[in-house]
Coordinates of N, CA and C in Angstrom, one line a residue:
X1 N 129.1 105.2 90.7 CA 128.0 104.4 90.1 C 126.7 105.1 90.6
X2 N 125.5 105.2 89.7 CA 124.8 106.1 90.2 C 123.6 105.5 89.3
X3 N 122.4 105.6 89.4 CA 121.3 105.2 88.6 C 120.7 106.3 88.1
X4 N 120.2 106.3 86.4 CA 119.8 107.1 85.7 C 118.1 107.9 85.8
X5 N 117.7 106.7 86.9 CA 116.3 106.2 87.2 C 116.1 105.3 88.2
X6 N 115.4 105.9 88.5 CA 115.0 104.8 90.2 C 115.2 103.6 89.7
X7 N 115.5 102.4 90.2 CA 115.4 101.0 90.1 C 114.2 100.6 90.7
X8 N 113.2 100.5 90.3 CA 112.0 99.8 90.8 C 111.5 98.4 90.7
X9 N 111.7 97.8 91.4 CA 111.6 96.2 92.1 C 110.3 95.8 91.8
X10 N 110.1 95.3 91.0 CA 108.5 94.6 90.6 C 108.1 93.4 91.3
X11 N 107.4 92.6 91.1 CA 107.4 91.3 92.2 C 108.2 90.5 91.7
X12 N 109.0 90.2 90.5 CA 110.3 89.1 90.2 C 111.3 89.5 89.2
X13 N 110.8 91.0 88.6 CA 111.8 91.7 87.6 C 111.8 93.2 87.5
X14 N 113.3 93.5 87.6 CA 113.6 94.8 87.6 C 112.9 95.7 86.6
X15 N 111.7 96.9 86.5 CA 111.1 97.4 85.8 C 112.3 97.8 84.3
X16 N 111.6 98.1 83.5 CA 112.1 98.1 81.8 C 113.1 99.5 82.2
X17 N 112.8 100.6 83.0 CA 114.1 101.5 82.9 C 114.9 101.3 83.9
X18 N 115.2 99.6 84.2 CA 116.9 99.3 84.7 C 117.6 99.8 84.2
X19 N 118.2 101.0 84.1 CA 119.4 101.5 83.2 C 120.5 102.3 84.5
X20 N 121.7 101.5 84.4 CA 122.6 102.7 85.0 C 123.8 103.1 84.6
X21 N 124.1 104.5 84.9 CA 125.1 105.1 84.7 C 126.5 104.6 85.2
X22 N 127.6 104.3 84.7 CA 129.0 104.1 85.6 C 129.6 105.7 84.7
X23 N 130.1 106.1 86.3 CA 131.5 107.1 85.6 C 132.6 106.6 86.0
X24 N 133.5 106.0 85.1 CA 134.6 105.6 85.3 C 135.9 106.8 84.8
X25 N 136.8 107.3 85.6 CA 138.0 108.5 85.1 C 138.6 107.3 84.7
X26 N 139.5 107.5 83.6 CA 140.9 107.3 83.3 C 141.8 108.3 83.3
X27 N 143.1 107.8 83.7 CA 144.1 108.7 83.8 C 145.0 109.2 83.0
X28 N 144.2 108.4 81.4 CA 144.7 109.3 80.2 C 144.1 110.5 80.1
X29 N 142.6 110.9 80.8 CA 141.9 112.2 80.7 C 141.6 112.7 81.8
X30 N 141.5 113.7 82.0 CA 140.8 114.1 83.1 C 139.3 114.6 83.1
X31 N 138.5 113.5 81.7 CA 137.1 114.1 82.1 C 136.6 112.2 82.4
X32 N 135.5 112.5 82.8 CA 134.8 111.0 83.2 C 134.3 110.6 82.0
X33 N 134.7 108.6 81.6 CA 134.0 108.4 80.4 C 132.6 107.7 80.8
X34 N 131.7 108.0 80.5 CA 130.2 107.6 80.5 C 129.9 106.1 80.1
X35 N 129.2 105.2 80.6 CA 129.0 103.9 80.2 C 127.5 103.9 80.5
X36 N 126.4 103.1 79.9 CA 125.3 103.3 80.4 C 124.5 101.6 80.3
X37 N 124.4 101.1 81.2 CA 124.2 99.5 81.5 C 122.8 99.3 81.6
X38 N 122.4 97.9 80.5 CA 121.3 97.9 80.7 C 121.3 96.1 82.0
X39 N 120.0 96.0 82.4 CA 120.0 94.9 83.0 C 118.5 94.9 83.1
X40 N 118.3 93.5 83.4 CA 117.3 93.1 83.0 C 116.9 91.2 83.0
X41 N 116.1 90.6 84.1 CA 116.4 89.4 84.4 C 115.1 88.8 85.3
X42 N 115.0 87.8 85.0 CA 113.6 86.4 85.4 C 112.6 86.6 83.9
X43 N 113.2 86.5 83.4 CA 111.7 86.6 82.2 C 111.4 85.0 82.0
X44 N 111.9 84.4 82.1 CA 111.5 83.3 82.5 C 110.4 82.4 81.4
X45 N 111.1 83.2 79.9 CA 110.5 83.0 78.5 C 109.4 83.7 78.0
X46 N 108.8 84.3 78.6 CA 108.4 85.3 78.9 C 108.5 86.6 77.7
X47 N 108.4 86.1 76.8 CA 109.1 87.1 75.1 C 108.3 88.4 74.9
X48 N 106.9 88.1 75.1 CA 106.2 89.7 75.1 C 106.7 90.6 76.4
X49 N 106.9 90.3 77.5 CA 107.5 91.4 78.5 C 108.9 91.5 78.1
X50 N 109.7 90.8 77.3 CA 111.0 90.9 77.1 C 110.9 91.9 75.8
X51 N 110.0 91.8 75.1 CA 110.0 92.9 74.4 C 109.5 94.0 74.7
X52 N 108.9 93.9 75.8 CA 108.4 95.5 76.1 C 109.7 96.3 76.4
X53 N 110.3 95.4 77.3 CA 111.5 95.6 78.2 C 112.5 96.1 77.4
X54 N 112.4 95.9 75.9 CA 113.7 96.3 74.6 C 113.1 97.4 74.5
X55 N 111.6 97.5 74.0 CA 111.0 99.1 73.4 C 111.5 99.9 74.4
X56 N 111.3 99.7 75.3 CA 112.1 100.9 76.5 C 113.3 101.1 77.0
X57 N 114.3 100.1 76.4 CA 115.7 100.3 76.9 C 116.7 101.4 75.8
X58 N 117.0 102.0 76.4 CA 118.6 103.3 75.8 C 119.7 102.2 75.3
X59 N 119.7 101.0 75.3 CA 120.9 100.4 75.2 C 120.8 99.0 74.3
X60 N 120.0 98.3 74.3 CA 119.4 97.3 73.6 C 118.3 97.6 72.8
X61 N 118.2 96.8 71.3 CA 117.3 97.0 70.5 C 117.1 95.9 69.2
X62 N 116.2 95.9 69.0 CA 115.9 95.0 67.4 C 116.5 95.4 66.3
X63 N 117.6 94.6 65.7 CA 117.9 95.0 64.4 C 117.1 95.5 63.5
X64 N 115.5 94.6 63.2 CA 114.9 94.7 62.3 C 113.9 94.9 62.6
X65 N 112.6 94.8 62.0 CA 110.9 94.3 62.5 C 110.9 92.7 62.5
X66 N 111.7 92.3 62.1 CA 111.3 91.1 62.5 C 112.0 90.1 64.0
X67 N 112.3 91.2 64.5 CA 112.8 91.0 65.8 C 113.2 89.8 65.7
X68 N 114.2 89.4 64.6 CA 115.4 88.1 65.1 C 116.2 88.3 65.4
X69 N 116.7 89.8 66.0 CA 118.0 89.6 66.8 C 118.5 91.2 67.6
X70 N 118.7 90.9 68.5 CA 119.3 92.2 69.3 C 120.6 92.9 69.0
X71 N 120.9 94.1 69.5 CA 122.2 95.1 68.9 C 122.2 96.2 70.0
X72 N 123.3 96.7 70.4 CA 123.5 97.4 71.4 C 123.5 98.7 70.5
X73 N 122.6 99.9 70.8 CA 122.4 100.9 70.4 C 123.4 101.9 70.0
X74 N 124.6 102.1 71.2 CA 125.5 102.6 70.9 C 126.8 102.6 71.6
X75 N 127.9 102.8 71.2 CA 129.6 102.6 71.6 C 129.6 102.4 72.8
X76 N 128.7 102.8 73.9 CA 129.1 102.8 75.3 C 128.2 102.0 76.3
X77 N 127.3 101.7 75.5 CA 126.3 100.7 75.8 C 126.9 99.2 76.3
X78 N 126.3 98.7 77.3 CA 126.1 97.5 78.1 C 125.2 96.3 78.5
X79 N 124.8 95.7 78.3 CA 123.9 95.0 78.5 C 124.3 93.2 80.1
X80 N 123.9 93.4 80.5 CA 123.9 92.3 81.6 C 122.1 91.4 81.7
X81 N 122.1 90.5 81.5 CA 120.8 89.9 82.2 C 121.3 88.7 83.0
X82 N 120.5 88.7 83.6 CA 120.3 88.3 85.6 C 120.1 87.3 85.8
X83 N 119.8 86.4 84.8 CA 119.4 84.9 85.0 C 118.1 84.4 85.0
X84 N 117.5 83.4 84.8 CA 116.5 82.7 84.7 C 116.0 82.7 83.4
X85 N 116.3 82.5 81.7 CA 116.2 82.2 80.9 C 114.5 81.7 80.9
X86 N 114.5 80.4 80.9 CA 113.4 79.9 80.6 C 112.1 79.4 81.4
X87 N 111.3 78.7 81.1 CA 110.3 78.3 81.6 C 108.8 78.6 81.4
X88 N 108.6 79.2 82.3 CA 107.3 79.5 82.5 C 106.3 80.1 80.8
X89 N 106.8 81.3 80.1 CA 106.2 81.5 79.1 C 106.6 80.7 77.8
X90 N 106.1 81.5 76.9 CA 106.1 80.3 75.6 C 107.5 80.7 74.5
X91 N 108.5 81.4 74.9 CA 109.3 82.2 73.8 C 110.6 81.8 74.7
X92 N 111.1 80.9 75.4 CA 112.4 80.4 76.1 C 113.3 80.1 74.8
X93 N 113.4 79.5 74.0 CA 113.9 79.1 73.4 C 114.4 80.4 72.4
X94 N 113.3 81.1 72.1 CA 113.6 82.2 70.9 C 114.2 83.6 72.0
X95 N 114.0 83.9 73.4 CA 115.0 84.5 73.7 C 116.5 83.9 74.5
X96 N 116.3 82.6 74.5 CA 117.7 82.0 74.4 C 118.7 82.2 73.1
X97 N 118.3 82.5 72.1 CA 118.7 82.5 70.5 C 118.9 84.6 70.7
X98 N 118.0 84.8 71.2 CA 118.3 86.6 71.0 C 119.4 86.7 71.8
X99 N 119.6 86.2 73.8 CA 120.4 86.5 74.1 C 122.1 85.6 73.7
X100 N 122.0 85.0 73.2 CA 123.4 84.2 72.9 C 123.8 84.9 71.5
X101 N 123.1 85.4 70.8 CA 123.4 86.0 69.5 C 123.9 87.6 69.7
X102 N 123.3 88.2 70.5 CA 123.4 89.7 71.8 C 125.1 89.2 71.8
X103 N 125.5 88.3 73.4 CA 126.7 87.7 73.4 C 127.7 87.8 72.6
X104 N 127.4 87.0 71.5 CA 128.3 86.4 70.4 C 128.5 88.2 69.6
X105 N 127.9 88.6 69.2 CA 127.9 90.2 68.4 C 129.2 90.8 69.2
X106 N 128.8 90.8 70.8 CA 129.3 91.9 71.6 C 130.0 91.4 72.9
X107 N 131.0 90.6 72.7 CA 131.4 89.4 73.8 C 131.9 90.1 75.0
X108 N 132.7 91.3 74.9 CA 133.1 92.2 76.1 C 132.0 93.3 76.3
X109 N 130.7 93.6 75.7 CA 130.4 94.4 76.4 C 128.9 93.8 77.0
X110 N 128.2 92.6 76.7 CA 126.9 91.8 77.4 C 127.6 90.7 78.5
X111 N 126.9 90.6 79.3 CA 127.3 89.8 80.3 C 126.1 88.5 81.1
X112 N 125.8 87.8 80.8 CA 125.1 86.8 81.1 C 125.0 86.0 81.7
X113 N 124.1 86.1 83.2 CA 124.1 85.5 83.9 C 123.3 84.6 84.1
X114 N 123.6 83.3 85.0 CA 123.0 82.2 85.4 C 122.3 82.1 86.7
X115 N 120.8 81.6 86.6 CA 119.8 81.2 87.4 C 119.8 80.1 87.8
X116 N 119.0 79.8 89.0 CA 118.9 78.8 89.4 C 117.7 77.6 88.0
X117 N 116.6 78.2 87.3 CA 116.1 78.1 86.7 C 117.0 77.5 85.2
X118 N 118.1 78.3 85.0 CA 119.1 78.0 83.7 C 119.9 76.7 84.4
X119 N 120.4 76.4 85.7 CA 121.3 75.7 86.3 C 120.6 74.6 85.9
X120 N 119.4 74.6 86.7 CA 118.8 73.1 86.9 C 118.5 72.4 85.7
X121 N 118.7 73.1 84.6 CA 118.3 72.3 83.0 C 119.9 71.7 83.0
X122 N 121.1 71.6 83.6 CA 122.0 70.8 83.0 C 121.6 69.8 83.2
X123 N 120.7 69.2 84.0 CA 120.5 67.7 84.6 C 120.5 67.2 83.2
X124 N 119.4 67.9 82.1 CA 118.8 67.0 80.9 C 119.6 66.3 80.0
X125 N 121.3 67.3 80.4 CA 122.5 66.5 79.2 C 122.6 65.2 79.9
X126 N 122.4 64.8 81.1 CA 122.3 63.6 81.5 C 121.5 62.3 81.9
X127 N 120.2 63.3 82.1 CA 119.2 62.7 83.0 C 118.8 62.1 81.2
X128 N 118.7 62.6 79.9 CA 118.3 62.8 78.6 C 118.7 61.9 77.6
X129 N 120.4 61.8 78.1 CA 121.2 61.1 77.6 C 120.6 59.3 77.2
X130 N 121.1 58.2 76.3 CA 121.2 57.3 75.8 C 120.9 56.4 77.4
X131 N 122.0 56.5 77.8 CA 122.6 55.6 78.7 C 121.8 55.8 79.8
X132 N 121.0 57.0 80.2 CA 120.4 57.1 80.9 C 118.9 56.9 80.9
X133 N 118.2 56.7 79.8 CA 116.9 56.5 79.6 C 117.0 55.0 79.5
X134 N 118.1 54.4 79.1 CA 117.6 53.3 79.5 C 118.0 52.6 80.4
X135 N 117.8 53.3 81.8 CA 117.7 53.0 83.3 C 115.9 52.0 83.3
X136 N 115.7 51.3 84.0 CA 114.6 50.5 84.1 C 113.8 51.9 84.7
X137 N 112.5 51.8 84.7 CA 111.9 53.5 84.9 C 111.6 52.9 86.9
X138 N 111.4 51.8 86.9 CA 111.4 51.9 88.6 C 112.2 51.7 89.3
X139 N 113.5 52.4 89.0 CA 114.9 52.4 89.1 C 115.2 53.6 89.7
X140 N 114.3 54.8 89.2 CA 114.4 56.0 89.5 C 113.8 56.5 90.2
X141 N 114.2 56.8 91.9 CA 113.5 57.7 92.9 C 112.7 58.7 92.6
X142 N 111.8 59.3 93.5 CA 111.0 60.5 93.7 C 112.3 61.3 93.9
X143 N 112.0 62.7 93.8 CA 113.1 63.5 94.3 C 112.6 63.5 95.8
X144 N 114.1 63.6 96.4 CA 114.1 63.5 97.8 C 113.8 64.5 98.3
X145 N 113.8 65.6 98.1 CA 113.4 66.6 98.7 C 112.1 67.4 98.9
X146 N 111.0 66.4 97.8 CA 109.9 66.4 97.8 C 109.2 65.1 98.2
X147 N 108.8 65.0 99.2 CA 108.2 63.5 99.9 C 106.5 63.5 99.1
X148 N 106.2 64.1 98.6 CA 104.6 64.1 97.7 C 104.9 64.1 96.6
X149 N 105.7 64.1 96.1 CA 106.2 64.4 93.9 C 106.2 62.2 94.3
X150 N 105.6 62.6 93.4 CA 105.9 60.7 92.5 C 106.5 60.0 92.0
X151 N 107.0 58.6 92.4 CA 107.9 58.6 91.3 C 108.1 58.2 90.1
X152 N 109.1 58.1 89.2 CA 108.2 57.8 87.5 C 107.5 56.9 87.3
X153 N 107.8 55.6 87.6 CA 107.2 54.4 87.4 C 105.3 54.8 88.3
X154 N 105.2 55.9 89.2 CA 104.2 55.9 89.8 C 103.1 57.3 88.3
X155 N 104.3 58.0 87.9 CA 103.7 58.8 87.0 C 103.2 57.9 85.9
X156 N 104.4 57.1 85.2 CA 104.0 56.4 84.2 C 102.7 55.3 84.1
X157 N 102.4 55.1 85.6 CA 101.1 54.7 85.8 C 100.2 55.1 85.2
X158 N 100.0 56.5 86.0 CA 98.8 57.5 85.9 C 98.4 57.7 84.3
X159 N 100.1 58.0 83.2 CA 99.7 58.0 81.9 C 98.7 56.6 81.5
X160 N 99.5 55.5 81.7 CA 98.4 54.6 81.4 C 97.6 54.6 81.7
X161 N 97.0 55.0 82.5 CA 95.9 54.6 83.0 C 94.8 55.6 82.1
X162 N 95.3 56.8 81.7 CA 94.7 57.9 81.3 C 94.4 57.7 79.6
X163 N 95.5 56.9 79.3 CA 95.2 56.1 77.6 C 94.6 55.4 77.3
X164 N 94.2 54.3 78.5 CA 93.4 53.4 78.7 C 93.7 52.1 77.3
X165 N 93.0 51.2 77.0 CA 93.3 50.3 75.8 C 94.2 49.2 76.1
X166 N 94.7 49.4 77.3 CA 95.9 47.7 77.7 C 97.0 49.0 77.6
X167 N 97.7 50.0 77.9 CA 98.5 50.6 78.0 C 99.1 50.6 79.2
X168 N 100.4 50.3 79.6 CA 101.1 49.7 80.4 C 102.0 51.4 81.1
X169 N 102.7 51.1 81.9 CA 103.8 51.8 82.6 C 105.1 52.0 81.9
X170 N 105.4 50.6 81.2 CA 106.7 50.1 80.6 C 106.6 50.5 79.0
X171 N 105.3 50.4 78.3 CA 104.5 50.9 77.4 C 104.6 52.8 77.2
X172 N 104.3 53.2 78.2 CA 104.2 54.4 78.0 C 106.1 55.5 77.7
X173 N 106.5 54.1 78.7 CA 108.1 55.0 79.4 C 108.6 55.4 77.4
X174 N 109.0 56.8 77.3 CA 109.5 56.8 76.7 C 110.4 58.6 77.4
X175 N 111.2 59.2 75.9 CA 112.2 59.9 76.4 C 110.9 61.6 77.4
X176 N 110.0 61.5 76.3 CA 109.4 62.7 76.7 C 108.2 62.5 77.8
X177 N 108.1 61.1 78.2 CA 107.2 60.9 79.3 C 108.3 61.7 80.7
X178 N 109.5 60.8 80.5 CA 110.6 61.1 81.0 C 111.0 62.7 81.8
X179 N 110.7 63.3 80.7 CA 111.1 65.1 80.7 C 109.8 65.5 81.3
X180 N 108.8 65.0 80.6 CA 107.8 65.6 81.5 C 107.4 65.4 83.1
X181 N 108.3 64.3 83.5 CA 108.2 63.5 85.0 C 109.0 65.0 85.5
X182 N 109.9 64.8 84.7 CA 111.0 65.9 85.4 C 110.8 67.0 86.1
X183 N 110.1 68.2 84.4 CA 109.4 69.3 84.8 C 108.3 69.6 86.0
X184 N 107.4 68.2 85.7 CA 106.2 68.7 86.1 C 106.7 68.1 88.3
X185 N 107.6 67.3 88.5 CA 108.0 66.8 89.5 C 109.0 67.1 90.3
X186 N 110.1 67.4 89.2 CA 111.3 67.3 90.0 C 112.0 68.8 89.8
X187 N 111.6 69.8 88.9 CA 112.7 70.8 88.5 C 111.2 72.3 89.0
X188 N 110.1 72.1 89.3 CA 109.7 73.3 90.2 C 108.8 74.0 88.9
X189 N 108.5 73.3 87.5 CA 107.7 74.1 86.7 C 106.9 73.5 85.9
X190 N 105.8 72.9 86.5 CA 105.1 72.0 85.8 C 104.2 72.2 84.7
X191 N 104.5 73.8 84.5 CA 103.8 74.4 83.2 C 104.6 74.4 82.3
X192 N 106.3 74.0 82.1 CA 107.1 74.2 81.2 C 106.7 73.2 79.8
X193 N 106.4 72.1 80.1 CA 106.4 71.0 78.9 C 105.5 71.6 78.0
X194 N 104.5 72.1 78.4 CA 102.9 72.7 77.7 C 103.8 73.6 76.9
X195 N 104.2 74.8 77.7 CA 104.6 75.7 77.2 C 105.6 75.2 75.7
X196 N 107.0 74.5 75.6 CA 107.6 73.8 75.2 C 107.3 73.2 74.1
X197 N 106.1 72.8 74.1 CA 105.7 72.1 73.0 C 105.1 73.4 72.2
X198 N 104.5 74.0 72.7 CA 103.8 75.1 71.8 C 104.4 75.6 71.2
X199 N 105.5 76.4 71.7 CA 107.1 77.2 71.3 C 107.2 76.2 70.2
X200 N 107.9 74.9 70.1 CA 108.6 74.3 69.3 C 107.0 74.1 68.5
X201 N 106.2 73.9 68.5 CA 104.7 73.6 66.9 C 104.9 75.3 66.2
X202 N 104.8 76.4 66.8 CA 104.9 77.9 66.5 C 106.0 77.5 65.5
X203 N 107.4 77.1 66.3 CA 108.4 77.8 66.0 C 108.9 76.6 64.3
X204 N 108.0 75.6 64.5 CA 107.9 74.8 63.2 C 106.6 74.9 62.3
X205 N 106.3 75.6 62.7 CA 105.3 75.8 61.7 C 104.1 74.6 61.4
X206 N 104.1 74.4 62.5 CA 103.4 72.7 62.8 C 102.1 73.0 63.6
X207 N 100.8 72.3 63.1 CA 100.1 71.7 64.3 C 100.1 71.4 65.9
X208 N 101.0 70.2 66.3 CA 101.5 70.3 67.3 C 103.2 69.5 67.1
X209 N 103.6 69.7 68.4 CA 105.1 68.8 68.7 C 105.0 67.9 69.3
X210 N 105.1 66.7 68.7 CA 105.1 65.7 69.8 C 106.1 64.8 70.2
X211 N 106.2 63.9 70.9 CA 107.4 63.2 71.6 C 107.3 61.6 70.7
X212 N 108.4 60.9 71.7 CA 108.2 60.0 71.3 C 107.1 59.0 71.0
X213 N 107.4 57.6 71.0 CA 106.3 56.8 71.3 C 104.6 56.9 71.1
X214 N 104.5 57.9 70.3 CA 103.3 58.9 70.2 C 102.6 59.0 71.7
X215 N 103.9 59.8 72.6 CA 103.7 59.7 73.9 C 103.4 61.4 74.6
X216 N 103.6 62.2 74.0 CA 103.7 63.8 74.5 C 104.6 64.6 73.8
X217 N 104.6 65.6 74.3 CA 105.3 66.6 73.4 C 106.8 66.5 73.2
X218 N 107.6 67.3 72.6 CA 108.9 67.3 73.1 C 108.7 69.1 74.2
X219 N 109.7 68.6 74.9 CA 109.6 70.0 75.6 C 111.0 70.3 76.5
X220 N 111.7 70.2 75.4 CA 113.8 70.4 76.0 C 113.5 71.9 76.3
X221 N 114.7 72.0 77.5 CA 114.9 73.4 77.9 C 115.8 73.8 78.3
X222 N 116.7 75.0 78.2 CA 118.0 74.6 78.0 C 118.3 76.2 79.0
X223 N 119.7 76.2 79.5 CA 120.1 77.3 80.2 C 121.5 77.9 79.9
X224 N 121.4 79.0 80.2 CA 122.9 79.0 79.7 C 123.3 78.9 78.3
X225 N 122.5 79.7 77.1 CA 122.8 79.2 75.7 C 122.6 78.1 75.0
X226 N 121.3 77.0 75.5 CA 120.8 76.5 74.5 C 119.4 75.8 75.0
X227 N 119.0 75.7 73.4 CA 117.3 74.8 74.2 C 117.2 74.0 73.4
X228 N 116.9 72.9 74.1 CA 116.2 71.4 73.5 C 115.3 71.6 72.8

């Protein structure tokens, strides 16, 4: 195993010529067969550096100009990404849909890995769920491991208070007050819901996205092959 090109360590993602060589012999030949692996990982939704990162890869590429979907360049080609799907920028969702489509095309030769960032969105199949929203909202702790995050019923204050008009705590609790407690409190990215909502008004061709209760955006986020 050998690298084609330096691997240079950026401050949270491996620069766009992560490419390496494997020579693997088989013992039907005696010459080495060539494999050439791309990798590539934290983009963190992040879709304009994720496309820089394709214009410059030997191994991954855009089917079309309309960049809905990726394709491995050629027979010996590999693709691995490193985890952390979503968040922070505004395209989580639409390279959640490139990389699972990548996947699905090429199931033994892409490899897809999980982040702490993709992990922590399973909470939402539960925390999201029926049965769980309708927990009484001051039912629900601060996360413990943050002794300054607030807890909902203390967030759901602040909304009211910020709507003003007789707007209550109980009043405001709805599913996306909820998600946004989460993000902005409990899951380490309190820029995601903004982000989220934008993605989803773009990606509908809408104004804006909004939540329940005419309460906030929607802003689902998903790891591991799918987004709210």
């Amino acid at each position: 195993l050998h690298c084609t090109r330096p691997l240079c360590l950026g401050r949270r993602r491996l620069s766009s010529d992560a490419h390496m060589r494997v020579r693997t012999p088989f013992r039907c030949s005696p010459h080495p067969c060539e494999y050439e692996i791309a990798f590539v990982s934290d983009v963190e939704g992040d879709l304009d550096y994720f496309n820089r990162w394709v214009a410059g890869s030997r191994c991954v590429a855009y089917t079309g100009s309309d960049e809905a979907a990726l394709t491995l360049t050629h027979a010996r080609a590999y693709f691995v990404y490193g985890g952390d799907v979503p968040d922070h920028g505004r395209g989580s969702e639409q390279l959640l849909r490139l990389l699972v489509g990548l996947k699905r095309a090429f199931p033994r030769r892409v490899a897809l890995l999980v982040g702490n960032r993709d992990l922590n969105k399973l909470r939402l199949t539960s925390e999201c769920a029926p049965s769980d929203l309708a927990r009484p909202h001051w039912s629900i702790p601060a996360p413990h491991w943050d002794p300054s995050a607030p807890t909902l019923s203390q967030h759901l204050e602040q909304v009211a208070a910020a709507r003003g008009g007789g707007a209550t705590a109980a009043s405001c609790d709805c599913a996306a007050e909820r998600l946004r407690w989460m993000y902005e409190n409990t899951l380490g990215c309190p820029a995601t819901f903004e982000a989220r909502r934008a993605e989803l008004a773009a990606l509908r061709s809408v104004g804006s996205a909004t939540g329940d209760n005419g309460g906030g955006g929607g802003g689902g986020g998903g790891g591991g092959g799918g987004g709210g």
